[in-house]
mmCIF file of C-alpha atoms and ligand atoms in Angstrom:
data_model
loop_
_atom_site.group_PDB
_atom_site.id
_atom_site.type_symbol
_atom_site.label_atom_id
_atom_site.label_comp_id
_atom_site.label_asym_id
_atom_site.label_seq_id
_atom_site.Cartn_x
_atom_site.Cartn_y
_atom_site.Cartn_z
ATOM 1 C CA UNK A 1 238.112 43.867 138.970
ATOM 2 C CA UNK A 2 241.419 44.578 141.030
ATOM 3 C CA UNK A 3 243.812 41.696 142.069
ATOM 4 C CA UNK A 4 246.104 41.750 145.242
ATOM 5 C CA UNK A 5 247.966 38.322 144.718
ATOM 6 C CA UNK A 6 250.413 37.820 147.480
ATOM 7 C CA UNK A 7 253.637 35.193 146.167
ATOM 8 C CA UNK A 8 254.831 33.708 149.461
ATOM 9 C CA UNK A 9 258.049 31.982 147.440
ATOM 10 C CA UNK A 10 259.850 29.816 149.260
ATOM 11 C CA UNK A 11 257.987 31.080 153.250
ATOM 12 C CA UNK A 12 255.358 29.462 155.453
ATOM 13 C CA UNK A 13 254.644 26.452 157.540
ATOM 14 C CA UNK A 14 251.162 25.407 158.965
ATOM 15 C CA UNK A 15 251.021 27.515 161.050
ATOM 16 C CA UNK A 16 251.699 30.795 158.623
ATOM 17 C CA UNK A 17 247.462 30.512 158.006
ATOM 18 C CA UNK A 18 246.607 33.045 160.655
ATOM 19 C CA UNK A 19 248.312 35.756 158.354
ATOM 20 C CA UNK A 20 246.137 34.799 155.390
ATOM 21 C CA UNK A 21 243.295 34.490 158.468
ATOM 22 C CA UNK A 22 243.758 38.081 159.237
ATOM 23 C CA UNK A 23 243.928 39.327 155.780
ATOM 24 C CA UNK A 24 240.120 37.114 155.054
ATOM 25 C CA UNK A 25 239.057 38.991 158.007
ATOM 26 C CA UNK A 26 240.053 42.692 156.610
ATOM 27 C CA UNK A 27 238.347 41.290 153.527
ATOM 28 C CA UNK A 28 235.216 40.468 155.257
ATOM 29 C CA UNK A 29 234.447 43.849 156.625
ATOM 30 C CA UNK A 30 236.125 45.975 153.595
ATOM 31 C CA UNK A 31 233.636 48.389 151.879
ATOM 32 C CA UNK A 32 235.887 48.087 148.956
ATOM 33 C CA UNK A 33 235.776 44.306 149.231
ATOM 34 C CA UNK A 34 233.422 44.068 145.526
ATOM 35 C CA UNK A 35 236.698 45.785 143.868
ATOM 36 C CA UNK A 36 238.895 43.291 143.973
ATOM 37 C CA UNK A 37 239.899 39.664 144.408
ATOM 38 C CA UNK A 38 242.561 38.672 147.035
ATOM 39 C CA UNK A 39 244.596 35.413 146.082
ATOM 40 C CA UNK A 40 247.879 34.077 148.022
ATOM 41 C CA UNK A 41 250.281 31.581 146.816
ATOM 42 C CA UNK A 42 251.959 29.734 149.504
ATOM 43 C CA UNK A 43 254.255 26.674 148.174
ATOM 44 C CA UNK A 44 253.199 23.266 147.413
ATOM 45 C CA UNK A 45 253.109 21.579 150.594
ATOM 46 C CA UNK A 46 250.221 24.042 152.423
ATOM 47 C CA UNK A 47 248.540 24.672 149.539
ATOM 48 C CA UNK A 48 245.741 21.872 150.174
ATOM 49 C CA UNK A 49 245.220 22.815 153.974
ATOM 50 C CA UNK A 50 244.874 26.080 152.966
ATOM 51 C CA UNK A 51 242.501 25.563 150.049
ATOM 52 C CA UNK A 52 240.149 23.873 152.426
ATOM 53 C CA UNK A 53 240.385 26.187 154.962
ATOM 54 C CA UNK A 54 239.857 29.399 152.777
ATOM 55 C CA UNK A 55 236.881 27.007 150.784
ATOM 56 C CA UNK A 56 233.791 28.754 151.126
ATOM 57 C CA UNK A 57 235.678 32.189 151.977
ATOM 58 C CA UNK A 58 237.028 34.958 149.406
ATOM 59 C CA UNK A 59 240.259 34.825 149.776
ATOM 60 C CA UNK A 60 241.642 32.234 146.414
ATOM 61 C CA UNK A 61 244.638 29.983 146.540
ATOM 62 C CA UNK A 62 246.667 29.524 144.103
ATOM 63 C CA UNK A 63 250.453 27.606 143.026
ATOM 64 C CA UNK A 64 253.654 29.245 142.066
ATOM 65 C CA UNK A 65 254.215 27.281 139.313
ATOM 66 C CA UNK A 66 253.242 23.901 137.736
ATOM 67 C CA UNK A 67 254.869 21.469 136.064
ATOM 68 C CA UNK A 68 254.596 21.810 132.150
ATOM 69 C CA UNK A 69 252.659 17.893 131.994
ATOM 70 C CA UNK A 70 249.263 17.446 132.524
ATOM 71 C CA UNK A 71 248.549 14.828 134.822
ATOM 72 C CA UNK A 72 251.142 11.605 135.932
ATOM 73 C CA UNK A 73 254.244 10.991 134.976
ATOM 74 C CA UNK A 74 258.059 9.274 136.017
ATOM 75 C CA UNK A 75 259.032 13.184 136.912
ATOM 76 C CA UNK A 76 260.781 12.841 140.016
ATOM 77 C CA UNK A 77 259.740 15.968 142.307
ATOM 78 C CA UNK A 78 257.122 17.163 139.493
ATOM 79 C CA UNK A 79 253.895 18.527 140.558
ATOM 80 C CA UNK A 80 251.432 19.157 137.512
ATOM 81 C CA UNK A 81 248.534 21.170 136.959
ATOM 82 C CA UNK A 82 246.229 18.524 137.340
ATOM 83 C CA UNK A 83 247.179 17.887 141.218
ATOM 84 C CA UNK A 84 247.092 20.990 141.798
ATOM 85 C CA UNK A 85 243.915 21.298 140.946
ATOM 86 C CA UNK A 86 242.571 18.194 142.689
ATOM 87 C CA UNK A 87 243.913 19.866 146.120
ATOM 88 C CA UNK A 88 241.759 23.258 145.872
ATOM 89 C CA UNK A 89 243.793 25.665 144.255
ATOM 90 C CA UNK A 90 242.110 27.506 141.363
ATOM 91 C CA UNK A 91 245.156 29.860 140.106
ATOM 92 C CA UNK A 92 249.055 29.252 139.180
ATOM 93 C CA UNK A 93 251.996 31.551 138.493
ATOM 94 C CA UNK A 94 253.326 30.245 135.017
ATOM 95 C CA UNK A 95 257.302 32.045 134.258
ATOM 96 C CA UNK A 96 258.028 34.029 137.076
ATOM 97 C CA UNK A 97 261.729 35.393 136.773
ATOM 98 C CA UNK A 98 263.048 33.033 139.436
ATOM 99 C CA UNK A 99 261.737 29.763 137.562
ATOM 100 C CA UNK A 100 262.724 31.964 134.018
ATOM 101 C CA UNK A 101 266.757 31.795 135.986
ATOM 102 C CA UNK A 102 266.298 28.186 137.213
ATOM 103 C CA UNK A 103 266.008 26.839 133.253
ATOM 104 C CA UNK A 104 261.989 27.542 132.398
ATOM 105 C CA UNK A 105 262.267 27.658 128.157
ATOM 106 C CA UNK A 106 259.583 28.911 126.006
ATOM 107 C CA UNK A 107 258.568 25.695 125.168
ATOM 108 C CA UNK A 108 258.211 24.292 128.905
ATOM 109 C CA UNK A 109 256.195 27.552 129.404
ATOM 110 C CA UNK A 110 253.848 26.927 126.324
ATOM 111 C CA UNK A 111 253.104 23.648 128.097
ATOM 112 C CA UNK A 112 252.668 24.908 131.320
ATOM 113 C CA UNK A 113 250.423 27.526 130.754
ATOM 114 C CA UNK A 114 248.581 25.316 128.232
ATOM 115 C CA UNK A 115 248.331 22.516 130.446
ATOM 116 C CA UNK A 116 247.012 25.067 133.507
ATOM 117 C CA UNK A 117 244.607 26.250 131.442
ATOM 118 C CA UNK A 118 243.309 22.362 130.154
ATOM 119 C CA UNK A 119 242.548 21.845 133.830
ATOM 120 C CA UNK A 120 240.847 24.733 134.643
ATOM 121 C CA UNK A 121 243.463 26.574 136.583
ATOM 122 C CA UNK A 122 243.481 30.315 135.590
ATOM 123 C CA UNK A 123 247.414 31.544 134.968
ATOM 124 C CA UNK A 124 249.190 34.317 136.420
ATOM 125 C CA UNK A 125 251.268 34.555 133.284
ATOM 126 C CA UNK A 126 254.853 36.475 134.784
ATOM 127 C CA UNK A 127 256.963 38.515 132.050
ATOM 128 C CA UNK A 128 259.624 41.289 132.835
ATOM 129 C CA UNK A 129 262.687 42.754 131.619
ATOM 130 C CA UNK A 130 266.273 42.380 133.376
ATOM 131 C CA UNK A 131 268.984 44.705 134.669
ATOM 132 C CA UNK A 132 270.505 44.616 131.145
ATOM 133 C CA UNK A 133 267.676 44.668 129.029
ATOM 134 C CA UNK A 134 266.890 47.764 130.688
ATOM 135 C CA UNK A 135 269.909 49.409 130.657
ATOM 136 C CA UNK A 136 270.193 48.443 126.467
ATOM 137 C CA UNK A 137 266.910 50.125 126.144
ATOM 138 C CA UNK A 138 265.263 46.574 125.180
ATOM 139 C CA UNK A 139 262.483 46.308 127.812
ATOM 140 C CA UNK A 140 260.086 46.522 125.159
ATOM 141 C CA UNK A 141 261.436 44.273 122.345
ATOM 142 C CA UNK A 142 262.213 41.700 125.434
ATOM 143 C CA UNK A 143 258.233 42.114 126.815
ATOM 144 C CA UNK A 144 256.624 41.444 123.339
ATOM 145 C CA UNK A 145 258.805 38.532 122.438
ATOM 146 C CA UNK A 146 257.592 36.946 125.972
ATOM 147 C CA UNK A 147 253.944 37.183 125.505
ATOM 148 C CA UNK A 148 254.259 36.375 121.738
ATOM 149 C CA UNK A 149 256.139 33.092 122.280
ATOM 150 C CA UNK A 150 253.636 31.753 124.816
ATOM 151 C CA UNK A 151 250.799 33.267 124.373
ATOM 152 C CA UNK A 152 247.850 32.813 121.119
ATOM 153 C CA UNK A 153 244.441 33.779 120.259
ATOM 154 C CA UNK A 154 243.193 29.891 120.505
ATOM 155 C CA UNK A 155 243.612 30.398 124.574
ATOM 156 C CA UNK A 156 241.050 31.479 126.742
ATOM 157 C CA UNK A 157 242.123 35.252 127.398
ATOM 158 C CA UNK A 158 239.148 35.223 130.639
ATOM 159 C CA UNK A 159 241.501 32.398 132.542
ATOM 160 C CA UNK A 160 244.701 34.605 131.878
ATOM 161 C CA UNK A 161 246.275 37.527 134.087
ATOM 162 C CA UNK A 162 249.665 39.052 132.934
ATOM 163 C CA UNK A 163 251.977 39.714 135.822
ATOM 164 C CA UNK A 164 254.701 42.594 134.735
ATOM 165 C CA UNK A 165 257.695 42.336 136.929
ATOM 166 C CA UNK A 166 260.887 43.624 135.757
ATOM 167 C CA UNK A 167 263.145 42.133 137.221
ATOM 168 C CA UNK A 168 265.432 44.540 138.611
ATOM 169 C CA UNK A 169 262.685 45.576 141.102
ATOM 170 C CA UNK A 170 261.954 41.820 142.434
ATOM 171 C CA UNK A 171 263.203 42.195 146.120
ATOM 172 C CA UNK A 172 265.609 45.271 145.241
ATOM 173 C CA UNK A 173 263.193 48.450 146.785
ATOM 174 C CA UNK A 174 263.607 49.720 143.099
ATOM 175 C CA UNK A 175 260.670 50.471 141.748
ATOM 176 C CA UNK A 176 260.161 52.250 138.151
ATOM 177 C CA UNK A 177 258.549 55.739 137.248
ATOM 178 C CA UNK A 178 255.400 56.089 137.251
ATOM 179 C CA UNK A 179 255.480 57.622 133.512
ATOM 180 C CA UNK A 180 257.794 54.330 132.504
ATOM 181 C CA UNK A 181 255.543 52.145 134.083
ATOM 182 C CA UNK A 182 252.720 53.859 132.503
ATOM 183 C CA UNK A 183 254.114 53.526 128.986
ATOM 184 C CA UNK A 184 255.229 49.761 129.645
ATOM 185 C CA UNK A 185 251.494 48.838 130.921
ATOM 186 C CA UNK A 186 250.024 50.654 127.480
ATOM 187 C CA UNK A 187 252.550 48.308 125.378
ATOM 188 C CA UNK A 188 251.963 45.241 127.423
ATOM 189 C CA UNK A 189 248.506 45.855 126.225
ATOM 190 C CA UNK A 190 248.772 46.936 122.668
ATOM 191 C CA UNK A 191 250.989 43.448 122.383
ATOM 192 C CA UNK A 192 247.813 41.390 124.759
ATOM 193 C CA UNK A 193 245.250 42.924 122.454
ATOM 194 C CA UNK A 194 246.809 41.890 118.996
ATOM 195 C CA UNK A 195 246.785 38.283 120.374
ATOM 196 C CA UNK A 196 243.427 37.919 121.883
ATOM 197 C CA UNK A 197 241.433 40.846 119.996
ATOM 198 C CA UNK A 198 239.757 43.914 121.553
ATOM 199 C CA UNK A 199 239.967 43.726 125.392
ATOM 200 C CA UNK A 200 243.502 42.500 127.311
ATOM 201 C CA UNK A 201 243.471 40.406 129.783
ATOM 202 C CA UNK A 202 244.409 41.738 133.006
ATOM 203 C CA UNK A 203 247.827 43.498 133.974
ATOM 204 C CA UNK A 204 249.492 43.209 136.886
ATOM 205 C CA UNK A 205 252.951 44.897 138.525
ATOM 206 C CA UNK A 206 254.660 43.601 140.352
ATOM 207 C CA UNK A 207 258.331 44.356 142.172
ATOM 208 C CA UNK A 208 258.922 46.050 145.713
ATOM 209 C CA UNK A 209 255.205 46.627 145.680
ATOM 210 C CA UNK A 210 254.168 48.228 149.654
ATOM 211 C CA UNK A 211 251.744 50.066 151.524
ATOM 212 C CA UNK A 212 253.960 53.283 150.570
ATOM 213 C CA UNK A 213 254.579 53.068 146.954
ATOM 214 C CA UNK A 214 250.888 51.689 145.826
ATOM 215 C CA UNK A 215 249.732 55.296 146.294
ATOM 216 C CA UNK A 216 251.974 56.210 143.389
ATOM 217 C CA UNK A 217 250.693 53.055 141.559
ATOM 218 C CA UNK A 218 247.212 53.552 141.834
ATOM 219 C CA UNK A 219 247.496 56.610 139.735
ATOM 220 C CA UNK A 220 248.347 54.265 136.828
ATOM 221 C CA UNK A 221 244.895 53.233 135.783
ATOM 222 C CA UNK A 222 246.115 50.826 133.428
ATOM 223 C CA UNK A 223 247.397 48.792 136.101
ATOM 224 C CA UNK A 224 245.150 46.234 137.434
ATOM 225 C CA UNK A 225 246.380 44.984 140.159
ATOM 226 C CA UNK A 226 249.655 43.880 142.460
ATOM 227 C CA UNK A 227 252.086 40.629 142.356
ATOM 228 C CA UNK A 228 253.271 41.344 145.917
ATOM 229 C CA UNK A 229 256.141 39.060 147.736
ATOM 230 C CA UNK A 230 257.700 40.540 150.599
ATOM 231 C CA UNK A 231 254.937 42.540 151.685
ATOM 232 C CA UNK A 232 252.615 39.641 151.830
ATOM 233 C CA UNK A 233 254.341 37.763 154.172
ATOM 234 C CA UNK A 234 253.210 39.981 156.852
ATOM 235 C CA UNK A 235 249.313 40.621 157.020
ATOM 236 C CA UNK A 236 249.452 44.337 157.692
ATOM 237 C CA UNK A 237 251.980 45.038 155.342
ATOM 238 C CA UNK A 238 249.543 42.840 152.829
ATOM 239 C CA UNK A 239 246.230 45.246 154.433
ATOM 240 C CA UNK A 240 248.153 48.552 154.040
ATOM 241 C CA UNK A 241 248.914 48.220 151.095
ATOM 242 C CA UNK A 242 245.276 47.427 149.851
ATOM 243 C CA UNK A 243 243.941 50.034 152.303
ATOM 244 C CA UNK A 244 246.476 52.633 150.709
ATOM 245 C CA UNK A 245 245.265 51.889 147.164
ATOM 246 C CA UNK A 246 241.133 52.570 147.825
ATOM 247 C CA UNK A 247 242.292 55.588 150.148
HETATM 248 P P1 LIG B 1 258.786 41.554 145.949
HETATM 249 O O1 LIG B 1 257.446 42.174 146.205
HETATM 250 O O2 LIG B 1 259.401 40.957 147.175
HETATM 251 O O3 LIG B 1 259.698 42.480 145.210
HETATM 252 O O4 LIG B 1 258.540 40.285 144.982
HETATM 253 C C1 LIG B 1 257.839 40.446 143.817
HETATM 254 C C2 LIG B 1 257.591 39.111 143.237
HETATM 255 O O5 LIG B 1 258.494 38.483 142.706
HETATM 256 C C3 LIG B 1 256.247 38.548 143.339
HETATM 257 O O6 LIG B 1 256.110 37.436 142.516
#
């Protein structure tokens, strides 16, 4: 199974449905459609309105992040996995690189993620090396020590999707080769497979993903699947660039 999962970040009003609307209905008639699962994560407040809309349709919703306590508590602004649950949404992003800047620590992610999990959202688990770490030749030292610190054999490895996006390539058009990309997948793996045993969970990319680049991606059969921003703010950019990757 494929995943397209389209991060809206801070974008969308009410109104911003009929993109998702038009994506459901590219789903609908896709031969491809039994490939792969299509999930969007808009922010908090349309998340329920969506949810209900998309109920008995494909297309999933999920959060962007969660906060790293389970149900209630004197948190001002805090949304935890638990509501999030109660309004429809059956995935969260847990450590993406702009949360990671804002002050997310190992051990609020450990909660997070196992908190997510406790209430039966599945985690889009987000790891990636920076500008520096690249440059230092440290991507892979800084990747293991991310999934090692948060994630164990005790979780449940079916409700978890890894999300690689360095983070150099969030926003930036860069994008990296597809041999380093290739060898980064393989050790995201090797490291996913020592926690949980013989299969990994799923592997995303993610960074400057479009309709363009995917047909270099694709070629990476490692990868299984997209963490797209920009482009999924637009529902043809979102289409192309799942048409692009069965072509
Ligand atoms: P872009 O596709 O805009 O580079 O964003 C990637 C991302 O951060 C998705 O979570």
């Amino acid at each position: 199974m494929k995943y397209f999962i389209g991060n809206w970040k801070m974008f969308g009003v009410p109104k911003s449905i009929n993109i998702l609307d038009k994506v459901n209905s590219f789903h609908k008639k896709d031969k491809n459609r039994k490939k792969y699962r299509v999930i969007f994560t808009p922010p908090f407040t349309l998340i329920e309105s969506y949810a209900k809309f998309f109920k008995n349709k494909k297309i999933l919703i999920g959060s962007q992040n969660c906060f790293q306590k389970d149900r209630f508590s004197s948190n001002t602004a805090a949304i935890s996995p638990y509501m999030i649950k109660k309004v429809g949404a059956n995935y969260t992003l847990v450590g993406h690189s702009d949360n990671r800047s804002e002050g997310d620590t190992d051990a609020m992610l450990k909660n997070k993620v196992f908190f997510a999990l406790k209430n039966n959202l599945k985690v889009v688990f987000c790891i990636g090396e920076n500008k520096i770490d690249k440059r230092n030749k440290k991507t892979f030292s800084v990747l293991k020590k991310q999934l090692i610190s948060i994630l164990e054999k005790k979780l449940d490895k079916k409700k978890i999707i890894v999300a690689y996006e360095p983070v150099w390539s969030i926003g930036t058009g860069k994008i990296p080769t597809k041999i380093e990309l290739q060898k980064t997948t393989i050790h995201i793996k090797k490291i996913l497979k020592k926690i949980f045993g013989k299969k990994s969970p799923a592997v995303l990319y993610g960074g400057s993903v479009d309709g363009n680049n995917v047909k270099m991606f694709r070629e990476i059969k490692e990868i299984d699947g997209f963490l797209i921003g920009g482009a999924s703010k637009s529902a043809k950019k979102f289409i192309d660039i799942i048409k692009n990757y069965y072509r």
